[in-house]
């Protein structure tokens, strides 16, 4: 049979399309330079043609499977111990893929809003940190931003990168400094999955199931529906406002760099209004979870590092229950009921919203097993919502991981309020993690007590062993005590490890 030239081209094109459809495709996590989670079954997944046999081999272990009608496949290899040896991961179907430079170590998801997304180059001494980066055992991948109304299977990501001067500047700073300290202490390779989005509240990071877990969460959906209805009018106002802001910024820039920086400090760029289909402000319920978290559910991970809360400060009363339920929901997603979840309590920053109550809500999550909180009340910047000292944030998170997961006999938390006893005109406060209780720079500051009239007055505190005794002549019979209960307090209470006390109050007024 002789085919015309056009028919030959058509048949060849059909053959190429058939091969393309048959090719094995890996999920974006599986790429050169990646870190696989040690000591857990290794799950590898992707797509291929229907009924295609897929074989996977790594470190002398092999597994195979056949794709289903949805063209998706997943294989599981036996757990492997830690290894800094660069090895290949091989996948074969109708085509063959070889992933090079694969390490076995600990994989951490780094999630939250802008203080987690904040990059190394913008951190304190960022230029020096970038230039001196030489951490071949620290690897980083960034998940692409995606909103989705339903849980997604597919996602996008940057390539895995080593922590070197060419790449580390774009890493999550908190994650990198955490990983650097962990590698120095343990020698275990660290893979960072950067799954963050600036400006986001907790609600978009929660599954629909988590948001349906408690009746009081219904307000989240109601608020979102109201935002959707109000969006067109808000958008018209925003369009006018952003034009005015950009004109003012251009004028400030033309006046010189100093004037431009002062303008940016005093005039934040307006955000798109709530209800925008492409912006999660203040939060499309579940839509980041659907697009960025759910697709990662097969990944074997060591734990989660979380830095978020600022966007919820205007709704601090809701946050405690939402945050706890989000932790439970993520653990269910990843199939680990006690998945380590370590988070950062928001730093000191001068704002009008109720940051003190938000910090309290964060502290309440310590009641959830296998959690840890890095207190940062002493290393923020009252004039900058993005403090640059991310090195210390990462170090404090690393202390938690070293103590809880590596079983190092170290202190990992600052003093945490336990209880108070009122007697003789004083409030005697007890803490956990209070060995070597002390103050920095003089007397304990930011202390208040109130009597039955519920009016708080500044008070003085003296340390007696592991307790803090607080009093003022103005309140002869105190019934409540508070410490660092403000947006940007002068907090100076520490333990012997140099870790700061978390702000607290004994009342619930």
PDB file of C-alpha atoms in Angstrom, residues 120-315:
ATOM      1  CA  UNK A 120      17.420  34.849  52.318  1.00  0.00           C
ATOM      2  CA  UNK A 121      18.734  37.800  50.299  1.00  0.00           C
ATOM      3  CA  UNK A 122      16.391  40.146  52.204  1.00  0.00           C
ATOM      4  CA  UNK A 123      17.330  38.829  55.640  1.00  0.00           C
ATOM      5  CA  UNK A 124      19.745  40.488  58.035  1.00  0.00           C
ATOM      6  CA  UNK A 125      23.194  40.597  56.394  1.00  0.00           C
ATOM      7  CA  UNK A 126      21.543  39.035  53.383  1.00  0.00           C
ATOM      8  CA  UNK A 127      24.356  39.749  50.934  1.00  0.00           C
ATOM      9  CA  UNK A 128      26.871  38.106  53.237  1.00  0.00           C
ATOM     10  CA  UNK A 129      24.593  35.135  53.856  1.00  0.00           C
ATOM     11  CA  UNK A 130      24.165  34.576  50.129  1.00  0.00           C
ATOM     12  CA  UNK A 131      27.853  34.946  49.319  1.00  0.00           C
ATOM     13  CA  UNK A 132      28.940  32.557  52.074  1.00  0.00           C
ATOM     14  CA  UNK A 133      26.298  29.874  51.508  1.00  0.00           C
ATOM     15  CA  UNK A 134      27.946  26.485  51.151  1.00  0.00           C
ATOM     16  CA  UNK A 135      25.402  23.903  52.254  1.00  0.00           C
ATOM     17  CA  UNK A 136      25.250  21.122  49.647  1.00  0.00           C
ATOM     18  CA  UNK A 137      23.079  19.023  51.963  1.00  0.00           C
ATOM     19  CA  UNK A 138      20.356  21.691  52.064  1.00  0.00           C
ATOM     20  CA  UNK A 139      17.972  21.597  49.079  1.00  0.00           C
ATOM     21  CA  UNK A 140      14.960  23.788  48.300  1.00  0.00           C
ATOM     22  CA  UNK A 141      11.915  23.619  46.021  1.00  0.00           C
ATOM     23  CA  UNK A 142       9.106  26.193  45.730  1.00  0.00           C
ATOM     24  CA  UNK A 143       5.521  25.144  45.047  1.00  0.00           C
ATOM     25  CA  UNK A 144       3.741  27.356  42.509  1.00  0.00           C
ATOM     26  CA  UNK A 145       0.847  29.516  43.700  1.00  0.00           C
ATOM     27  CA  UNK A 146      -2.503  27.991  42.879  1.00  0.00           C
ATOM     28  CA  UNK A 147      -6.087  28.617  43.968  1.00  0.00           C
ATOM     29  CA  UNK A 148      -8.563  25.819  43.319  1.00  0.00           C
ATOM     30  CA  UNK A 149     -12.212  25.337  44.226  1.00  0.00           C
ATOM     31  CA  UNK A 150     -11.748  21.563  44.458  1.00  0.00           C
ATOM     32  CA  UNK A 151      -8.772  19.445  45.603  1.00  0.00           C
ATOM     33  CA  UNK A 152      -6.213  19.155  42.813  1.00  0.00           C
ATOM     34  CA  UNK A 153      -3.930  16.312  41.822  1.00  0.00           C
ATOM     35  CA  UNK A 154      -1.433  18.335  39.814  1.00  0.00           C
ATOM     36  CA  UNK A 155       0.818  21.201  40.847  1.00  0.00           C
ATOM     37  CA  UNK A 156       3.811  23.178  39.617  1.00  0.00           C
ATOM     38  CA  UNK A 157       7.155  23.794  41.263  1.00  0.00           C
ATOM     39  CA  UNK A 158      10.586  25.289  40.688  1.00  0.00           C
ATOM     40  CA  UNK A 159      13.551  22.922  40.283  1.00  0.00           C
ATOM     41  CA  UNK A 160      15.315  21.646  43.398  1.00  0.00           C
ATOM     42  CA  UNK A 161      18.284  23.881  44.187  1.00  0.00           C
ATOM     43  CA  UNK A 162      21.325  23.482  46.412  1.00  0.00           C
ATOM     44  CA  UNK A 163      22.049  26.096  49.056  1.00  0.00           C
ATOM     45  CA  UNK A 164      24.889  27.861  47.264  1.00  0.00           C
ATOM     46  CA  UNK A 165      25.521  31.512  46.331  1.00  0.00           C
ATOM     47  CA  UNK A 166      23.831  31.085  42.961  1.00  0.00           C
ATOM     48  CA  UNK A 167      20.507  29.934  44.411  1.00  0.00           C
ATOM     49  CA  UNK A 168      20.137  30.413  48.158  1.00  0.00           C
ATOM     50  CA  UNK A 169      19.018  34.033  47.841  1.00  0.00           C
ATOM     51  CA  UNK A 170      15.589  32.805  46.683  1.00  0.00           C
ATOM     52  CA  UNK A 171      15.145  30.264  49.509  1.00  0.00           C
ATOM     53  CA  UNK A 172      12.693  30.794  52.339  1.00  0.00           C
ATOM     54  CA  UNK A 173      14.934  32.455  54.927  1.00  0.00           C
ATOM     55  CA  UNK A 174      13.308  30.856  57.964  1.00  0.00           C
ATOM     56  CA  UNK A 175      13.494  27.437  56.324  1.00  0.00           C
ATOM     57  CA  UNK A 176      17.098  27.876  55.216  1.00  0.00           C
ATOM     58  CA  UNK A 177      18.420  29.005  58.578  1.00  0.00           C
ATOM     59  CA  UNK A 178      16.517  26.176  60.263  1.00  0.00           C
ATOM     60  CA  UNK A 179      18.001  23.679  57.810  1.00  0.00           C
ATOM     61  CA  UNK A 180      21.517  25.076  58.144  1.00  0.00           C
ATOM     62  CA  UNK A 181      21.446  24.638  61.907  1.00  0.00           C
ATOM     63  CA  UNK A 182      19.952  21.152  61.624  1.00  0.00           C
ATOM     64  CA  UNK A 183      22.632  20.004  59.170  1.00  0.00           C
ATOM     65  CA  UNK A 184      25.395  21.445  61.333  1.00  0.00           C
ATOM     66  CA  UNK A 185      24.053  19.586  64.370  1.00  0.00           C
ATOM     67  CA  UNK A 186      23.077  16.272  62.778  1.00  0.00           C
ATOM     68  CA  UNK A 187      24.717  15.926  59.368  1.00  0.00           C
ATOM     69  CA  UNK A 188      21.338  14.837  57.987  1.00  0.00           C
ATOM     70  CA  UNK A 189      20.427  16.308  54.573  1.00  0.00           C
ATOM     71  CA  UNK A 190      17.423  18.635  54.655  1.00  0.00           C
ATOM     72  CA  UNK A 191      14.890  19.161  51.873  1.00  0.00           C
ATOM     73  CA  UNK A 192      12.718  22.262  52.108  1.00  0.00           C
ATOM     74  CA  UNK A 193       9.366  22.301  50.310  1.00  0.00           C
ATOM     75  CA  UNK A 194       8.496  25.999  50.277  1.00  0.00           C
ATOM     76  CA  UNK A 195       4.697  26.113  50.161  1.00  0.00           C
ATOM     77  CA  UNK A 196       3.966  29.696  51.206  1.00  0.00           C
ATOM     78  CA  UNK A 197       1.935  32.690  50.013  1.00  0.00           C
ATOM     79  CA  UNK A 198       2.308  36.210  51.375  1.00  0.00           C
ATOM     80  CA  UNK A 199      -0.634  38.017  52.912  1.00  0.00           C
ATOM     81  CA  UNK A 200      -2.731  34.894  53.432  1.00  0.00           C
ATOM     82  CA  UNK A 201      -4.949  34.094  56.392  1.00  0.00           C
ATOM     83  CA  UNK A 202      -5.292  30.571  57.761  1.00  0.00           C
ATOM     84  CA  UNK A 203      -8.672  29.832  56.154  1.00  0.00           C
ATOM     85  CA  UNK A 204      -7.398  29.231  52.583  1.00  0.00           C
ATOM     86  CA  UNK A 205      -4.864  26.740  53.985  1.00  0.00           C
ATOM     87  CA  UNK A 206      -7.591  24.595  55.576  1.00  0.00           C
ATOM     88  CA  UNK A 207      -9.458  21.749  53.921  1.00  0.00           C
ATOM     89  CA  UNK A 208     -13.204  21.956  53.424  1.00  0.00           C
ATOM     90  CA  UNK A 209     -13.517  19.097  55.922  1.00  0.00           C
ATOM     91  CA  UNK A 210     -11.562  21.040  58.549  1.00  0.00           C
ATOM     92  CA  UNK A 211     -13.710  24.135  58.014  1.00  0.00           C
ATOM     93  CA  UNK A 212     -16.823  21.997  58.480  1.00  0.00           C
ATOM     94  CA  UNK A 213     -15.527  20.449  61.703  1.00  0.00           C
ATOM     95  CA  UNK A 214     -17.081  22.991  64.073  1.00  0.00           C
ATOM     96  CA  UNK A 215     -20.351  24.950  63.836  1.00  0.00           C
ATOM     97  CA  UNK A 216     -18.592  28.189  64.719  1.00  0.00           C
ATOM     98  CA  UNK A 217     -16.521  27.930  61.533  1.00  0.00           C
ATOM     99  CA  UNK A 218     -19.632  28.618  59.460  1.00  0.00           C
ATOM    100  CA  UNK A 219     -18.825  32.319  59.751  1.00  0.00           C
ATOM    101  CA  UNK A 220     -15.846  31.763  57.443  1.00  0.00           C
ATOM    102  CA  UNK A 221     -18.055  30.728  54.533  1.00  0.00           C
ATOM    103  CA  UNK A 222     -20.621  33.407  55.306  1.00  0.00           C
ATOM    104  CA  UNK A 223     -17.943  36.075  55.312  1.00  0.00           C
ATOM    105  CA  UNK A 224     -16.577  34.812  51.996  1.00  0.00           C
ATOM    106  CA  UNK A 225     -20.010  34.935  50.355  1.00  0.00           C
ATOM    107  CA  UNK A 226     -20.422  38.501  51.595  1.00  0.00           C
ATOM    108  CA  UNK A 227     -17.006  39.379  50.162  1.00  0.00           C
ATOM    109  CA  UNK A 228     -17.952  37.911  46.792  1.00  0.00           C
ATOM    110  CA  UNK A 229     -21.134  40.005  46.720  1.00  0.00           C
ATOM    111  CA  UNK A 230     -19.299  43.187  47.710  1.00  0.00           C
ATOM    112  CA  UNK A 231     -16.334  42.642  45.393  1.00  0.00           C
ATOM    113  CA  UNK A 232     -17.474  44.639  42.331  1.00  0.00           C
ATOM    114  CA  UNK A 233     -17.952  47.823  44.343  1.00  0.00           C
ATOM    115  CA  UNK A 234     -14.734  47.320  46.273  1.00  0.00           C
ATOM    116  CA  UNK A 235     -12.891  46.701  43.025  1.00  0.00           C
ATOM    117  CA  UNK A 236     -13.948  50.043  41.609  1.00  0.00           C
ATOM    118  CA  UNK A 237     -12.611  51.766  44.730  1.00  0.00           C
ATOM    119  CA  UNK A 238      -9.392  49.734  44.589  1.00  0.00           C
ATOM    120  CA  UNK A 239      -8.789  50.578  40.925  1.00  0.00           C
ATOM    121  CA  UNK A 240      -8.937  54.274  41.754  1.00  0.00           C
ATOM    122  CA  UNK A 241      -6.824  53.897  44.901  1.00  0.00           C
ATOM    123  CA  UNK A 242      -4.048  51.906  43.252  1.00  0.00           C
ATOM    124  CA  UNK A 243      -3.689  54.490  40.478  1.00  0.00           C
ATOM    125  CA  UNK A 244      -3.333  57.246  43.074  1.00  0.00           C
ATOM    126  CA  UNK A 245      -0.846  55.181  45.098  1.00  0.00           C
ATOM    127  CA  UNK A 246       1.311  54.445  42.050  1.00  0.00           C
ATOM    128  CA  UNK A 247       1.403  58.135  41.116  1.00  0.00           C
ATOM    129  CA  UNK A 248       2.467  59.028  44.672  1.00  0.00           C
ATOM    130  CA  UNK A 249       5.109  56.306  44.658  1.00  0.00           C
ATOM    131  CA  UNK A 250       6.512  57.538  41.337  1.00  0.00           C
ATOM    132  CA  UNK A 251       6.752  61.052  42.758  1.00  0.00           C
ATOM    133  CA  UNK A 252       8.552  59.752  45.862  1.00  0.00           C
ATOM    134  CA  UNK A 253      10.958  57.708  43.726  1.00  0.00           C
ATOM    135  CA  UNK A 254      11.822  60.765  41.629  1.00  0.00           C
ATOM    136  CA  UNK A 255      12.740  62.582  44.854  1.00  0.00           C
ATOM    137  CA  UNK A 256      15.479  60.071  45.631  1.00  0.00           C
ATOM    138  CA  UNK A 257      15.985  56.676  47.240  1.00  0.00           C
ATOM    139  CA  UNK A 258      15.552  57.955  50.806  1.00  0.00           C
ATOM    140  CA  UNK A 259      12.224  59.596  49.993  1.00  0.00           C
ATOM    141  CA  UNK A 260      11.113  56.483  48.161  1.00  0.00           C
ATOM    142  CA  UNK A 261      11.916  54.200  51.114  1.00  0.00           C
ATOM    143  CA  UNK A 262      10.165  56.557  53.543  1.00  0.00           C
ATOM    144  CA  UNK A 263       7.099  56.528  51.316  1.00  0.00           C
ATOM    145  CA  UNK A 264       7.036  52.725  51.138  1.00  0.00           C
ATOM    146  CA  UNK A 265       7.396  52.527  54.907  1.00  0.00           C
ATOM    147  CA  UNK A 266       4.490  54.910  55.526  1.00  0.00           C
ATOM    148  CA  UNK A 267       2.237  53.911  52.625  1.00  0.00           C
ATOM    149  CA  UNK A 268       1.741  50.216  52.021  1.00  0.00           C
ATOM    150  CA  UNK A 269       0.683  49.219  48.530  1.00  0.00           C
ATOM    151  CA  UNK A 270      -3.110  48.711  48.454  1.00  0.00           C
ATOM    152  CA  UNK A 271      -4.178  45.079  48.160  1.00  0.00           C
ATOM    153  CA  UNK A 272      -6.848  43.786  45.845  1.00  0.00           C
ATOM    154  CA  UNK A 273     -10.134  43.622  47.756  1.00  0.00           C
ATOM    155  CA  UNK A 274     -11.543  40.483  49.314  1.00  0.00           C
ATOM    156  CA  UNK A 275     -13.550  38.435  46.859  1.00  0.00           C
ATOM    157  CA  UNK A 276     -11.069  38.731  43.979  1.00  0.00           C
ATOM    158  CA  UNK A 277     -10.966  35.426  42.097  1.00  0.00           C
ATOM    159  CA  UNK A 278      -7.171  35.451  41.766  1.00  0.00           C
ATOM    160  CA  UNK A 279      -6.122  36.780  45.196  1.00  0.00           C
ATOM    161  CA  UNK A 280      -6.600  34.997  48.547  1.00  0.00           C
ATOM    162  CA  UNK A 281      -7.148  38.190  50.577  1.00  0.00           C
ATOM    163  CA  UNK A 282      -8.261  37.775  53.261  1.00  0.00           C
ATOM    164  CA  UNK A 283      -8.919  34.213  52.254  1.00  0.00           C
ATOM    165  CA  UNK A 284     -10.835  32.104  49.795  1.00  0.00           C
ATOM    166  CA  UNK A 285     -11.763  29.204  52.096  1.00  0.00           C
ATOM    167  CA  UNK A 286      -9.763  26.042  51.293  1.00  0.00           C
ATOM    168  CA  UNK A 287      -8.557  27.248  47.906  1.00  0.00           C
ATOM    169  CA  UNK A 288      -4.822  27.280  48.659  1.00  0.00           C
ATOM    170  CA  UNK A 289      -5.142  23.942  50.422  1.00  0.00           C
ATOM    171  CA  UNK A 290      -6.845  22.528  47.335  1.00  0.00           C
ATOM    172  CA  UNK A 291      -4.269  23.878  44.917  1.00  0.00           C
ATOM    173  CA  UNK A 292      -1.002  23.608  46.862  1.00  0.00           C
ATOM    174  CA  UNK A 293      -1.297  21.320  49.902  1.00  0.00           C
ATOM    175  CA  UNK A 294      -3.598  18.487  48.844  1.00  0.00           C
ATOM    176  CA  UNK A 295      -1.467  17.693  45.757  1.00  0.00           C
ATOM    177  CA  UNK A 296       1.499  17.029  48.093  1.00  0.00           C
ATOM    178  CA  UNK A 297      -0.365  14.520  50.263  1.00  0.00           C
ATOM    179  CA  UNK A 298       1.593  11.483  49.021  1.00  0.00           C
ATOM    180  CA  UNK A 299       4.932  13.047  49.978  1.00  0.00           C
ATOM    181  CA  UNK A 300       6.763  11.498  52.914  1.00  0.00           C
ATOM    182  CA  UNK A 301       7.829  14.385  55.162  1.00  0.00           C
ATOM    183  CA  UNK A 302       9.473  14.873  58.564  1.00  0.00           C
ATOM    184  CA  UNK A 303       7.211  17.704  59.593  1.00  0.00           C
ATOM    185  CA  UNK A 304       5.816  21.178  58.976  1.00  0.00           C
ATOM    186  CA  UNK A 305       7.302  24.598  59.759  1.00  0.00           C
ATOM    187  CA  UNK A 306       4.594  27.274  59.900  1.00  0.00           C
ATOM    188  CA  UNK A 307       4.875  31.075  60.089  1.00  0.00           C
ATOM    189  CA  UNK A 308       1.511  32.763  59.698  1.00  0.00           C
ATOM    190  CA  UNK A 309      -0.990  34.719  61.740  1.00  0.00           C
ATOM    191  CA  UNK A 310      -0.553  38.380  60.923  1.00  0.00           C
ATOM    192  CA  UNK A 311      -3.417  38.279  58.408  1.00  0.00           C
ATOM    193  CA  UNK A 312      -5.737  36.855  61.077  1.00  0.00           C
ATOM    194  CA  UNK A 313      -4.959  39.443  63.753  1.00  0.00           C
ATOM    195  CA  UNK A 314      -8.175  41.340  63.016  1.00  0.00           C
ATOM    196  CA  UNK A 315     -10.071  38.118  63.833  1.00  0.00           C
TER     197      UNK A 315
END
